[in-house]
């Protein structure tokens, strides 16, 4: 996929936030019939963070992650032109991004939500980069935030063990082409398999007596784990190869593999299929579980804090999940 690139895109800063409250596998095994050993062996997850308490939402985490990113570069929020919030668990179905805009006081920014589950951050980053490359906007805040603890069925052991809450933010800026950091991308959707992983609207069985209008509500994540696993392991490597081929970069040139943190077996299987050394995998799924749209910016932010990612490193970022959606971005790190 060729894009009209008049300008480059720079990553200026990242930030992340997770709730204070952690939930261990042992604690989950008191709620459903499971064990620490089963969860670790199948997923690599040891614990996850959950947003507890009343009236808390993705906004609390998203605002904190955004302020941390702004603080890192001492940027005034009024400089931001656009905010894109990737989330599947908004606190307002009409859109939650405007609440971030108001709370961080980014009053010059347009703000909207983007829903693509665990691929949300990848799609939001590429959407942001299109606005920057065409010269429409100069500075964009991209946020990935999800609180799937509010949407899992806590009596379903096949899904409730997987997810955690969190938020990650990234500030992108237009720059001269020479300084461009987003070297390429590759995106995909296959709606035929949307039922593999969904959080669907469920209609009540009765309608309004006069209007014949049926109403309902969204209810619980449902997942066909085996099919999602097969999809990720077969399709993500292909997306990565297509992305790298499009910009003539070889697998061996890659310094880091930053995949959506779904589970450690998927991350390792994708790396093995591409013959990428496991040491190059950025992984924090053990601490946070699958935080959906937050997982990539959260892992990116942590890897930067830990000093893993160095000047001139090439990072392959891939998101995958419900939709089904999946895609890859190639980043050239320049601090
Ligand atoms: N604890 C203990 N046993 C469990 C369990 C749990 N939390 N969840 C399921 N089981 C049981 C099942 O009931 C089944 O028992 P049975 O053989 O008596 O029927 C057995 O374990 C095997 O279940 P299965 O679903 O085949 O396990 P699996 O090896 O496929 O692992 C997942 C399940 C969910 C870990 C795995 O399919 C997976 O990782 N899929 C991808 C999910 C994902 O990442 N989704 C998000 C993508 S964005």
mmCIF file of C-alpha atoms and ligand atoms in Angstrom:
data_model
loop_
_atom_site.group_PDB
_atom_site.id
_atom_site.type_symbol
_atom_site.label_atom_id
_atom_site.label_comp_id
_atom_site.label_asym_id
_atom_site.label_seq_id
_atom_site.Cartn_x
_atom_site.Cartn_y
_atom_site.Cartn_z
ATOM 1 C CA UNK A 1 0.000 0.000 0.000
ATOM 2 C CA UNK A 2 1.566 3.282 -1.103
ATOM 3 C CA UNK A 3 0.775 6.436 0.836
ATOM 4 C CA UNK A 4 0.981 10.034 -0.334
ATOM 5 C CA UNK A 5 3.941 11.083 1.770
ATOM 6 C CA UNK A 6 4.722 14.754 1.637
ATOM 7 C CA UNK A 7 6.250 14.838 5.100
ATOM 8 C CA UNK A 8 7.763 12.369 7.527
ATOM 9 C CA UNK A 9 6.463 11.334 10.948
ATOM 10 C CA UNK A 10 8.451 11.466 14.176
ATOM 11 C CA UNK A 11 7.621 9.812 17.484
ATOM 12 C CA UNK A 12 8.182 12.537 20.068
ATOM 13 C CA UNK A 13 7.209 10.794 23.306
ATOM 14 C CA UNK A 14 5.339 7.894 24.862
ATOM 15 C CA UNK A 15 3.550 7.459 28.180
ATOM 16 C CA UNK A 16 1.576 4.716 29.888
ATOM 17 C CA UNK A 17 -0.648 4.067 32.877
ATOM 18 C CA UNK A 18 -2.058 0.975 34.567
ATOM 19 C CA UNK A 19 -4.400 0.691 37.552
ATOM 20 C CA UNK A 20 -2.776 0.149 40.974
ATOM 21 C CA UNK A 21 -4.804 -2.960 41.712
ATOM 22 C CA UNK A 22 -3.233 -6.237 40.516
ATOM 23 C CA UNK A 23 -5.014 -9.559 40.182
ATOM 24 C CA UNK A 24 -2.903 -12.702 40.378
ATOM 25 C CA UNK A 25 -3.632 -16.096 38.853
ATOM 26 C CA UNK A 26 -4.063 -17.448 42.386
ATOM 27 C CA UNK A 27 -6.780 -14.880 43.034
ATOM 28 C CA UNK A 28 -8.551 -15.775 39.773
ATOM 29 C CA UNK A 29 -8.444 -19.426 40.754
ATOM 30 C CA UNK A 30 -10.655 -18.486 43.711
ATOM 31 C CA UNK A 31 -13.271 -17.143 41.274
ATOM 32 C CA UNK A 32 -13.234 -19.802 38.510
ATOM 33 C CA UNK A 33 -11.868 -23.331 38.277
ATOM 34 C CA UNK A 34 -8.337 -22.762 37.023
ATOM 35 C CA UNK A 35 -4.773 -22.746 38.320
ATOM 36 C CA UNK A 36 -1.676 -20.593 38.238
ATOM 37 C CA UNK A 37 0.107 -23.387 36.403
ATOM 38 C CA UNK A 38 -2.576 -23.711 33.672
ATOM 39 C CA UNK A 39 -2.658 -19.974 33.027
ATOM 40 C CA UNK A 40 1.127 -19.556 32.948
ATOM 41 C CA UNK A 41 1.687 -22.561 30.704
ATOM 42 C CA UNK A 42 -0.998 -21.589 28.167
ATOM 43 C CA UNK A 43 -0.614 -17.807 28.214
ATOM 44 C CA UNK A 44 2.512 -16.666 30.075
ATOM 45 C CA UNK A 45 0.319 -14.341 32.159
ATOM 46 C CA UNK A 46 1.212 -14.144 35.859
ATOM 47 C CA UNK A 47 -0.922 -11.187 36.849
ATOM 48 C CA UNK A 48 -2.918 -8.325 35.349
ATOM 49 C CA UNK A 49 -4.050 -4.891 36.534
ATOM 50 C CA UNK A 50 -7.740 -4.185 36.999
ATOM 51 C CA UNK A 51 -9.547 -0.890 37.393
ATOM 52 C CA UNK A 52 -11.405 -1.194 40.690
ATOM 53 C CA UNK A 53 -13.755 1.208 42.435
ATOM 54 C CA UNK A 54 -16.841 3.072 41.332
ATOM 55 C CA UNK A 55 -17.021 5.601 38.509
ATOM 56 C CA UNK A 56 -13.592 4.780 37.090
ATOM 57 C CA UNK A 57 -13.152 4.423 33.331
ATOM 58 C CA UNK A 58 -10.612 4.345 30.499
ATOM 59 C CA UNK A 59 -10.523 8.126 30.772
ATOM 60 C CA UNK A 60 -8.665 7.987 34.112
ATOM 61 C CA UNK A 61 -5.937 5.805 32.577
ATOM 62 C CA UNK A 62 -5.880 7.531 29.180
ATOM 63 C CA UNK A 63 -5.488 10.990 30.716
ATOM 64 C CA UNK A 64 -2.651 9.824 32.963
ATOM 65 C CA UNK A 65 -0.789 8.158 30.065
ATOM 66 C CA UNK A 66 -1.260 11.272 27.891
ATOM 67 C CA UNK A 67 -0.033 13.661 30.583
ATOM 68 C CA UNK A 68 3.059 11.496 31.142
ATOM 69 C CA UNK A 69 3.888 11.651 27.422
ATOM 70 C CA UNK A 70 3.373 15.434 27.321
ATOM 71 C CA UNK A 71 5.431 15.877 30.474
ATOM 72 C CA UNK A 72 8.389 13.952 29.031
ATOM 73 C CA UNK A 73 8.888 16.582 26.350
ATOM 74 C CA UNK A 74 7.464 19.526 28.315
ATOM 75 C CA UNK A 75 4.849 20.018 25.630
ATOM 76 C CA UNK A 76 1.828 22.193 26.274
ATOM 77 C CA UNK A 77 -1.364 20.276 25.411
ATOM 78 C CA UNK A 78 -2.609 23.296 23.438
ATOM 79 C CA UNK A 79 -0.053 22.385 20.724
ATOM 80 C CA UNK A 80 -1.895 19.152 19.882
ATOM 81 C CA UNK A 81 -4.009 19.302 16.709
ATOM 82 C CA UNK A 82 -5.631 15.883 16.870
ATOM 83 C CA UNK A 83 -6.348 13.182 19.459
ATOM 84 C CA UNK A 84 -7.216 9.659 18.326
ATOM 85 C CA UNK A 85 -8.391 7.299 21.039
ATOM 86 C CA UNK A 86 -8.238 3.609 20.159
ATOM 87 C CA UNK A 87 -10.597 1.761 22.471
ATOM 88 C CA UNK A 88 -13.270 -0.924 22.533
ATOM 89 C CA UNK A 89 -14.385 -0.087 26.052
ATOM 90 C CA UNK A 90 -15.363 3.593 25.965
ATOM 91 C CA UNK A 91 -17.350 5.139 28.798
ATOM 92 C CA UNK A 92 -19.560 6.818 26.184
ATOM 93 C CA UNK A 93 -20.590 5.095 22.963
ATOM 94 C CA UNK A 94 -20.846 8.500 21.279
ATOM 95 C CA UNK A 95 -17.098 8.814 21.814
ATOM 96 C CA UNK A 96 -14.725 9.222 24.746
ATOM 97 C CA UNK A 97 -11.802 11.035 23.087
ATOM 98 C CA UNK A 98 -13.356 14.447 23.707
ATOM 99 C CA UNK A 99 -13.174 13.790 27.458
ATOM 100 C CA UNK A 100 -9.396 13.322 27.145
ATOM 101 C CA UNK A 101 -9.221 16.552 25.152
ATOM 102 C CA UNK A 102 -11.048 18.419 27.911
ATOM 103 C CA UNK A 103 -9.166 16.860 30.831
ATOM 104 C CA UNK A 104 -5.673 17.449 29.449
ATOM 105 C CA UNK A 105 -6.800 20.894 28.203
ATOM 106 C CA UNK A 106 -5.900 20.229 24.546
ATOM 107 C CA UNK A 107 -8.497 22.752 23.470
ATOM 108 C CA UNK A 108 -7.101 23.178 19.937
ATOM 109 C CA UNK A 109 -7.377 19.473 19.165
ATOM 110 C CA UNK A 110 -9.997 17.630 17.183
ATOM 111 C CA UNK A 111 -10.703 14.344 19.000
ATOM 112 C CA UNK A 112 -12.355 11.111 17.959
ATOM 113 C CA UNK A 113 -12.509 7.425 18.867
ATOM 114 C CA UNK A 114 -11.359 4.550 16.694
ATOM 115 C CA UNK A 115 -12.576 1.010 17.373
ATOM 116 C CA UNK A 116 -10.525 -1.931 16.196
ATOM 117 C CA UNK A 117 -10.039 -3.966 19.385
ATOM 118 C CA UNK A 118 -6.473 -5.200 19.846
ATOM 119 C CA UNK A 119 -5.399 -3.767 16.458
ATOM 120 C CA UNK A 120 -6.741 -0.366 17.485
ATOM 121 C CA UNK A 121 -3.422 1.256 18.307
ATOM 122 C CA UNK A 122 -1.803 0.167 15.026
ATOM 123 C CA UNK A 123 -4.749 1.536 13.041
ATOM 124 C CA UNK A 124 -4.793 4.748 15.088
ATOM 125 C CA UNK A 125 -1.055 5.270 14.601
ATOM 126 C CA UNK A 126 -1.415 4.866 10.846
ATOM 127 C CA UNK A 127 -4.507 7.109 10.739
ATOM 128 C CA UNK A 128 -2.538 9.750 12.647
ATOM 129 C CA UNK A 129 0.432 9.419 10.322
ATOM 130 C CA UNK A 130 -1.796 10.029 7.279
ATOM 131 C CA UNK A 131 -2.902 13.382 8.718
ATOM 132 C CA UNK A 132 0.743 14.250 9.435
ATOM 133 C CA UNK A 133 2.216 13.083 6.129
ATOM 134 C CA UNK A 134 -0.260 15.123 4.110
ATOM 135 C CA UNK A 135 0.492 18.237 6.145
ATOM 136 C CA UNK A 136 -3.062 18.480 7.528
ATOM 137 C CA UNK A 137 -1.928 18.444 11.165
ATOM 138 C CA UNK A 138 1.437 18.951 12.892
ATOM 139 C CA UNK A 139 1.057 17.165 16.227
ATOM 140 C CA UNK A 140 -1.152 14.194 17.052
ATOM 141 C CA UNK A 141 -1.739 12.389 20.336
ATOM 142 C CA UNK A 142 -2.592 8.716 19.826
ATOM 143 C CA UNK A 143 -3.970 6.855 22.833
ATOM 144 C CA UNK A 144 -4.758 3.157 23.222
ATOM 145 C CA UNK A 145 -6.854 2.459 26.311
ATOM 146 C CA UNK A 146 -9.057 -0.433 27.384
ATOM 147 C CA UNK A 147 -10.726 -1.675 30.544
ATOM 148 C CA UNK A 148 -11.874 -5.093 29.410
ATOM 149 C CA UNK A 149 -12.245 -6.158 33.059
ATOM 150 C CA UNK A 150 -15.626 -4.413 32.771
ATOM 151 C CA UNK A 151 -16.578 -6.589 29.797
ATOM 152 C CA UNK A 152 -15.336 -10.089 30.558
ATOM 153 C CA UNK A 153 -17.675 -12.680 31.975
ATOM 154 C CA UNK A 154 -15.991 -13.392 35.315
ATOM 155 C CA UNK A 155 -17.548 -16.863 35.331
ATOM 156 C CA UNK A 156 -15.972 -17.824 31.964
ATOM 157 C CA UNK A 157 -12.534 -19.279 32.720
ATOM 158 C CA UNK A 158 -11.561 -19.418 29.049
ATOM 159 C CA UNK A 159 -11.606 -15.604 28.703
ATOM 160 C CA UNK A 160 -11.442 -13.977 32.159
ATOM 161 C CA UNK A 161 -7.849 -15.137 32.703
ATOM 162 C CA UNK A 162 -6.581 -13.296 29.619
ATOM 163 C CA UNK A 163 -7.399 -9.627 29.901
ATOM 164 C CA UNK A 164 -6.149 -6.673 31.917
ATOM 165 C CA UNK A 165 -6.672 -2.908 31.964
ATOM 166 C CA UNK A 166 -4.280 -0.176 30.857
ATOM 167 C CA UNK A 167 -3.522 2.791 28.636
ATOM 168 C CA UNK A 168 -0.642 3.930 26.466
ATOM 169 C CA UNK A 169 -0.050 7.217 24.659
ATOM 170 C CA UNK A 170 2.222 8.384 21.865
ATOM 171 C CA UNK A 171 2.800 11.889 20.516
ATOM 172 C CA UNK A 172 3.563 12.044 16.805
ATOM 173 C CA UNK A 173 4.793 15.058 14.883
ATOM 174 C CA UNK A 174 5.201 15.928 11.203
ATOM 175 C CA UNK A 175 8.854 16.319 10.190
ATOM 176 C CA UNK A 176 11.078 16.516 7.126
ATOM 177 C CA UNK A 177 11.198 13.245 5.157
ATOM 178 C CA UNK A 178 14.804 12.629 6.180
ATOM 179 C CA UNK A 179 13.765 12.272 9.842
ATOM 180 C CA UNK A 180 10.802 9.984 9.103
ATOM 181 C CA UNK A 181 10.409 7.139 11.620
ATOM 182 C CA UNK A 182 7.420 5.254 10.200
ATOM 183 C CA UNK A 183 9.042 3.404 7.316
ATOM 184 C CA UNK A 184 6.101 1.282 6.224
ATOM 185 C CA UNK A 185 2.840 -0.379 7.177
ATOM 186 C CA UNK A 186 0.498 -3.171 6.127
ATOM 187 C CA UNK A 187 -3.134 -3.491 7.301
ATOM 188 C CA UNK A 188 -5.828 -6.191 6.926
ATOM 189 C CA UNK A 189 -9.420 -7.053 7.837
ATOM 190 C CA UNK A 190 -11.474 -10.226 7.439
ATOM 191 C CA UNK A 191 -15.028 -9.755 8.652
ATOM 192 C CA UNK A 192 -16.001 -13.330 7.782
ATOM 193 C CA UNK A 193 -14.521 -14.431 11.082
ATOM 194 C CA UNK A 194 -15.895 -11.631 13.280
ATOM 195 C CA UNK A 195 -17.538 -14.244 15.512
ATOM 196 C CA UNK A 196 -14.181 -15.668 16.599
ATOM 197 C CA UNK A 197 -13.817 -12.787 19.034
ATOM 198 C CA UNK A 198 -16.597 -10.354 19.763
ATOM 199 C CA UNK A 199 -18.354 -8.151 22.275
ATOM 200 C CA UNK A 200 -21.712 -8.098 20.550
ATOM 201 C CA UNK A 201 -24.878 -6.131 21.023
ATOM 202 C CA UNK A 202 -27.581 -8.500 22.290
ATOM 203 C CA UNK A 203 -31.197 -7.657 21.588
ATOM 204 C CA UNK A 204 -33.848 -8.256 24.224
ATOM 205 C CA UNK A 205 -36.562 -10.705 23.155
ATOM 206 C CA UNK A 206 -39.325 -8.131 23.590
ATOM 207 C CA UNK A 207 -39.945 -4.959 21.604
ATOM 208 C CA UNK A 208 -41.514 -1.625 22.410
ATOM 209 C CA UNK A 209 -45.256 -2.286 22.342
ATOM 210 C CA UNK A 210 -46.169 0.437 19.828
ATOM 211 C CA UNK A 211 -42.965 1.019 17.849
ATOM 212 C CA UNK A 212 -41.810 -2.580 17.221
ATOM 213 C CA UNK A 213 -38.307 -1.428 18.144
ATOM 214 C CA UNK A 214 -36.103 -3.953 19.885
ATOM 215 C CA UNK A 215 -33.558 -2.687 22.373
ATOM 216 C CA UNK A 216 -30.723 -4.436 24.150
ATOM 217 C CA UNK A 217 -27.213 -4.008 25.450
ATOM 218 C CA UNK A 218 -23.622 -5.100 24.900
ATOM 219 C CA UNK A 219 -22.771 -8.187 26.892
ATOM 220 C CA UNK A 220 -19.493 -9.929 27.573
ATOM 221 C CA UNK A 221 -16.551 -10.916 25.418
ATOM 222 C CA UNK A 222 -16.983 -14.206 23.609
ATOM 223 C CA UNK A 223 -14.048 -15.955 22.017
ATOM 224 C CA UNK A 224 -13.122 -19.066 20.126
ATOM 225 C CA UNK A 225 -9.610 -19.286 21.568
ATOM 226 C CA UNK A 226 -8.221 -21.984 19.283
ATOM 227 C CA UNK A 227 -9.293 -20.212 16.085
ATOM 228 C CA UNK A 228 -7.979 -16.861 17.302
ATOM 229 C CA UNK A 229 -4.675 -18.525 18.118
ATOM 230 C CA UNK A 230 -4.430 -20.137 14.659
ATOM 231 C CA UNK A 231 -5.384 -16.849 12.970
ATOM 232 C CA UNK A 232 -2.714 -14.873 14.814
ATOM 233 C CA UNK A 233 0.069 -17.378 14.276
ATOM 234 C CA UNK A 234 -0.692 -17.818 10.570
ATOM 235 C CA UNK A 235 -1.559 -14.239 9.535
ATOM 236 C CA UNK A 236 0.733 -11.995 11.597
ATOM 237 C CA UNK A 237 3.981 -13.365 10.087
ATOM 238 C CA UNK A 238 2.546 -12.811 6.583
ATOM 239 C CA UNK A 239 1.666 -9.211 7.415
ATOM 240 C CA UNK A 240 5.163 -8.612 8.774
ATOM 241 C CA UNK A 241 6.773 -10.106 5.673
ATOM 242 C CA UNK A 242 4.565 -8.024 3.347
ATOM 243 C CA UNK A 243 5.400 -4.871 5.293
ATOM 244 C CA UNK A 244 9.143 -5.543 5.252
ATOM 245 C CA UNK A 245 9.134 -6.522 1.571
ATOM 246 C CA UNK A 246 7.369 -3.281 0.664
ATOM 247 C CA UNK A 247 10.305 -1.284 2.000
ATOM 248 C CA UNK A 248 13.072 -3.773 1.117
ATOM 249 C CA UNK A 249 14.077 -4.552 4.688
ATOM 250 C CA UNK A 250 15.207 -8.074 5.600
ATOM 251 C CA UNK A 251 14.062 -9.991 8.681
ATOM 252 C CA UNK A 252 17.672 -10.089 9.906
ATOM 253 C CA UNK A 253 17.757 -6.289 10.009
ATOM 254 C CA UNK A 254 14.999 -6.187 12.623
ATOM 255 C CA UNK A 255 16.121 -5.296 16.142
ATOM 256 C CA UNK A 256 12.813 -5.687 18.002
ATOM 257 C CA UNK A 257 9.565 -7.552 17.522
ATOM 258 C CA UNK A 258 6.806 -5.708 19.364
ATOM 259 C CA UNK A 259 3.593 -7.688 18.990
ATOM 260 C CA UNK A 260 0.231 -7.108 20.606
ATOM 261 C CA UNK A 261 0.665 -8.765 24.012
ATOM 262 C CA UNK A 262 -1.992 -11.490 23.709
ATOM 263 C CA UNK A 263 -0.040 -14.402 25.104
ATOM 264 C CA UNK A 264 3.545 -15.600 25.159
ATOM 265 C CA UNK A 265 2.900 -18.651 22.985
ATOM 266 C CA UNK A 266 1.600 -16.468 20.138
ATOM 267 C CA UNK A 267 4.547 -14.084 20.451
ATOM 268 C CA UNK A 268 7.077 -16.927 20.379
ATOM 269 C CA UNK A 269 5.320 -18.801 17.566
ATOM 270 C CA UNK A 270 5.315 -15.672 15.356
ATOM 271 C CA UNK A 271 9.011 -15.050 16.093
ATOM 272 C CA UNK A 272 9.866 -18.695 15.375
ATOM 273 C CA UNK A 273 7.963 -18.683 12.068
ATOM 274 C CA UNK A 274 10.006 -15.678 10.980
ATOM 275 C CA UNK A 275 13.265 -17.073 12.450
ATOM 276 C CA UNK A 276 13.543 -14.046 14.702
ATOM 277 C CA UNK A 277 15.661 -14.649 17.809
ATOM 278 C CA UNK A 278 13.409 -14.811 20.893
ATOM 279 C CA UNK A 279 15.729 -12.298 22.563
ATOM 280 C CA UNK A 280 14.333 -9.695 20.173
ATOM 281 C CA UNK A 281 10.755 -10.140 21.420
ATOM 282 C CA UNK A 282 9.479 -7.280 23.578
ATOM 283 C CA UNK A 283 7.228 -8.949 26.123
ATOM 284 C CA UNK A 284 5.377 -7.762 29.224
ATOM 285 C CA UNK A 285 2.240 -9.913 28.927
ATOM 286 C CA UNK A 286 3.329 -11.687 32.130
ATOM 287 C CA UNK A 287 2.680 -8.514 34.158
ATOM 288 C CA UNK A 288 -0.389 -7.036 32.459
ATOM 289 C CA UNK A 289 -2.172 -9.756 30.452
ATOM 290 C CA UNK A 290 -3.868 -8.690 27.231
ATOM 291 C CA UNK A 291 -4.673 -4.976 27.572
ATOM 292 C CA UNK A 292 -6.137 -4.809 24.039
ATOM 293 C CA UNK A 293 -5.568 -1.386 22.410
ATOM 294 C CA UNK A 294 -3.230 -0.399 25.255
ATOM 295 C CA UNK A 295 -0.840 -3.318 24.930
ATOM 296 C CA UNK A 296 1.435 -2.015 22.165
ATOM 297 C CA UNK A 297 1.987 1.537 23.501
ATOM 298 C CA UNK A 298 2.361 0.145 27.032
ATOM 299 C CA UNK A 299 5.043 -2.325 25.919
ATOM 300 C CA UNK A 300 6.711 0.339 23.751
ATOM 301 C CA UNK A 301 6.829 2.813 26.639
ATOM 302 C CA UNK A 302 8.265 0.203 29.017
ATOM 303 C CA UNK A 303 10.899 -0.930 26.526
ATOM 304 C CA UNK A 304 12.028 2.681 26.117
ATOM 305 C CA UNK A 305 12.122 3.208 29.893
ATOM 306 C CA UNK A 306 14.186 0.037 30.306
ATOM 307 C CA UNK A 307 16.641 1.328 27.710
ATOM 308 C CA UNK A 308 16.081 -1.655 25.407
ATOM 309 C CA UNK A 309 15.338 0.337 22.260
ATOM 310 C CA UNK A 310 18.399 2.201 21.041
ATOM 311 C CA UNK A 311 19.172 4.839 18.433
ATOM 312 C CA UNK A 312 18.628 3.536 14.872
ATOM 313 C CA UNK A 313 16.905 0.334 15.989
ATOM 314 C CA UNK A 314 14.283 -1.100 13.648
ATOM 315 C CA UNK A 315 11.105 -2.162 15.443
ATOM 316 C CA UNK A 316 8.385 -4.283 13.872
ATOM 317 C CA UNK A 317 5.039 -3.570 15.526
ATOM 318 C CA UNK A 318 2.056 -5.849 14.840
ATOM 319 C CA UNK A 319 -1.463 -5.720 16.202
ATOM 320 C CA UNK A 320 -4.117 -8.409 15.753
ATOM 321 C CA UNK A 321 -7.515 -9.222 17.154
ATOM 322 C CA UNK A 322 -11.257 -8.911 16.831
ATOM 323 C CA UNK A 323 -12.755 -7.937 13.509
ATOM 324 C CA UNK A 324 -10.739 -9.846 12.544
ATOM 325 C CA UNK A 325 -8.163 -7.109 12.055
ATOM 326 C CA UNK A 326 -4.399 -7.239 11.916
ATOM 327 C CA UNK A 327 -1.518 -5.130 10.695
ATOM 328 C CA UNK A 328 2.120 -4.157 10.929
ATOM 329 C CA UNK A 329 4.117 -0.936 11.244
ATOM 330 C CA UNK A 330 7.875 -0.654 10.775
ATOM 331 C CA UNK A 331 9.447 1.991 13.009
ATOM 332 C CA UNK A 332 12.985 3.370 12.767
ATOM 333 C CA UNK A 333 13.829 4.611 16.256
ATOM 334 C CA UNK A 334 15.593 7.953 16.465
ATOM 335 C CA UNK A 335 15.561 9.621 19.864
HETATM 336 N N1 LIG B 1 -8.158 -23.095 33.438
HETATM 337 C C1 LIG B 1 -8.177 -24.437 33.342
HETATM 338 N N2 LIG B 1 -8.698 -25.100 32.307
HETATM 339 C C2 LIG B 1 -9.201 -24.350 31.296
HETATM 340 C C3 LIG B 1 -9.220 -22.950 31.329
HETATM 341 C C4 LIG B 1 -8.676 -22.327 32.452
HETATM 342 N N3 LIG B 1 -8.625 -20.988 32.582
HETATM 343 N N4 LIG B 1 -9.778 -22.503 30.186
HETATM 344 C C5 LIG B 1 -10.102 -23.574 29.454
HETATM 345 N N5 LIG B 1 -9.762 -24.710 30.142
HETATM 346 C C6 LIG B 1 -9.922 -26.095 29.728
HETATM 347 C C7 LIG B 1 -10.989 -26.281 28.701
HETATM 348 O O1 LIG B 1 -12.258 -26.402 29.303
HETATM 349 C C8 LIG B 1 -10.537 -27.575 28.051
HETATM 350 O O2 LIG B 1 -10.944 -28.632 28.853
HETATM 351 P P1 LIG B 1 -11.475 -29.989 28.162
HETATM 352 O O3 LIG B 1 -10.294 -30.501 27.370
HETATM 353 O O4 LIG B 1 -11.856 -30.806 29.335
HETATM 354 O O5 LIG B 1 -12.605 -29.564 27.290
HETATM 355 C C9 LIG B 1 -9.022 -27.499 28.116
HETATM 356 O O6 LIG B 1 -8.719 -26.540 29.131
HETATM 357 C C10 LIG B 1 -8.374 -27.064 26.826
HETATM 358 O O7 LIG B 1 -9.060 -25.911 26.376
HETATM 359 P P2 LIG B 1 -8.655 -25.203 25.066
HETATM 360 O O8 LIG B 1 -9.572 -24.043 24.807
HETATM 361 O O9 LIG B 1 -8.482 -26.226 24.001
HETATM 362 O O10 LIG B 1 -7.229 -24.640 25.498
HETATM 363 P P3 LIG B 1 -6.120 -24.018 24.606
HETATM 364 O O11 LIG B 1 -4.914 -24.844 24.677
HETATM 365 O O12 LIG B 1 -6.624 -23.643 23.239
HETATM 366 O O13 LIG B 1 -5.829 -22.674 25.384
HETATM 367 C C11 LIG B 1 -6.269 -20.332 25.193
HETATM 368 C C12 LIG B 1 -6.839 -21.703 25.544
HETATM 369 C C13 LIG B 1 -7.394 -19.314 25.299
HETATM 370 C C14 LIG B 1 -5.172 -19.989 26.185
HETATM 371 C C15 LIG B 1 -5.692 -20.393 23.735
HETATM 372 O O14 LIG B 1 -6.641 -20.919 22.858
HETATM 373 C C16 LIG B 1 -5.271 -19.059 23.253
HETATM 374 O O15 LIG B 1 -4.312 -18.503 23.719
HETATM 375 N N6 LIG B 1 -5.981 -18.496 22.233
HETATM 376 C C17 LIG B 1 -5.752 -17.139 21.792
HETATM 377 C C18 LIG B 1 -6.559 -16.224 22.649
HETATM 378 C C19 LIG B 1 -6.170 -14.788 22.479
HETATM 379 O O16 LIG B 1 -5.027 -14.444 22.535
HETATM 380 N N7 LIG B 1 -7.185 -13.938 22.305
HETATM 381 C C20 LIG B 1 -7.016 -12.537 22.170
HETATM 382 C C21 LIG B 1 -6.436 -12.213 20.845
HETATM 383 S S1 LIG B 1 -6.378 -10.490 20.615
#
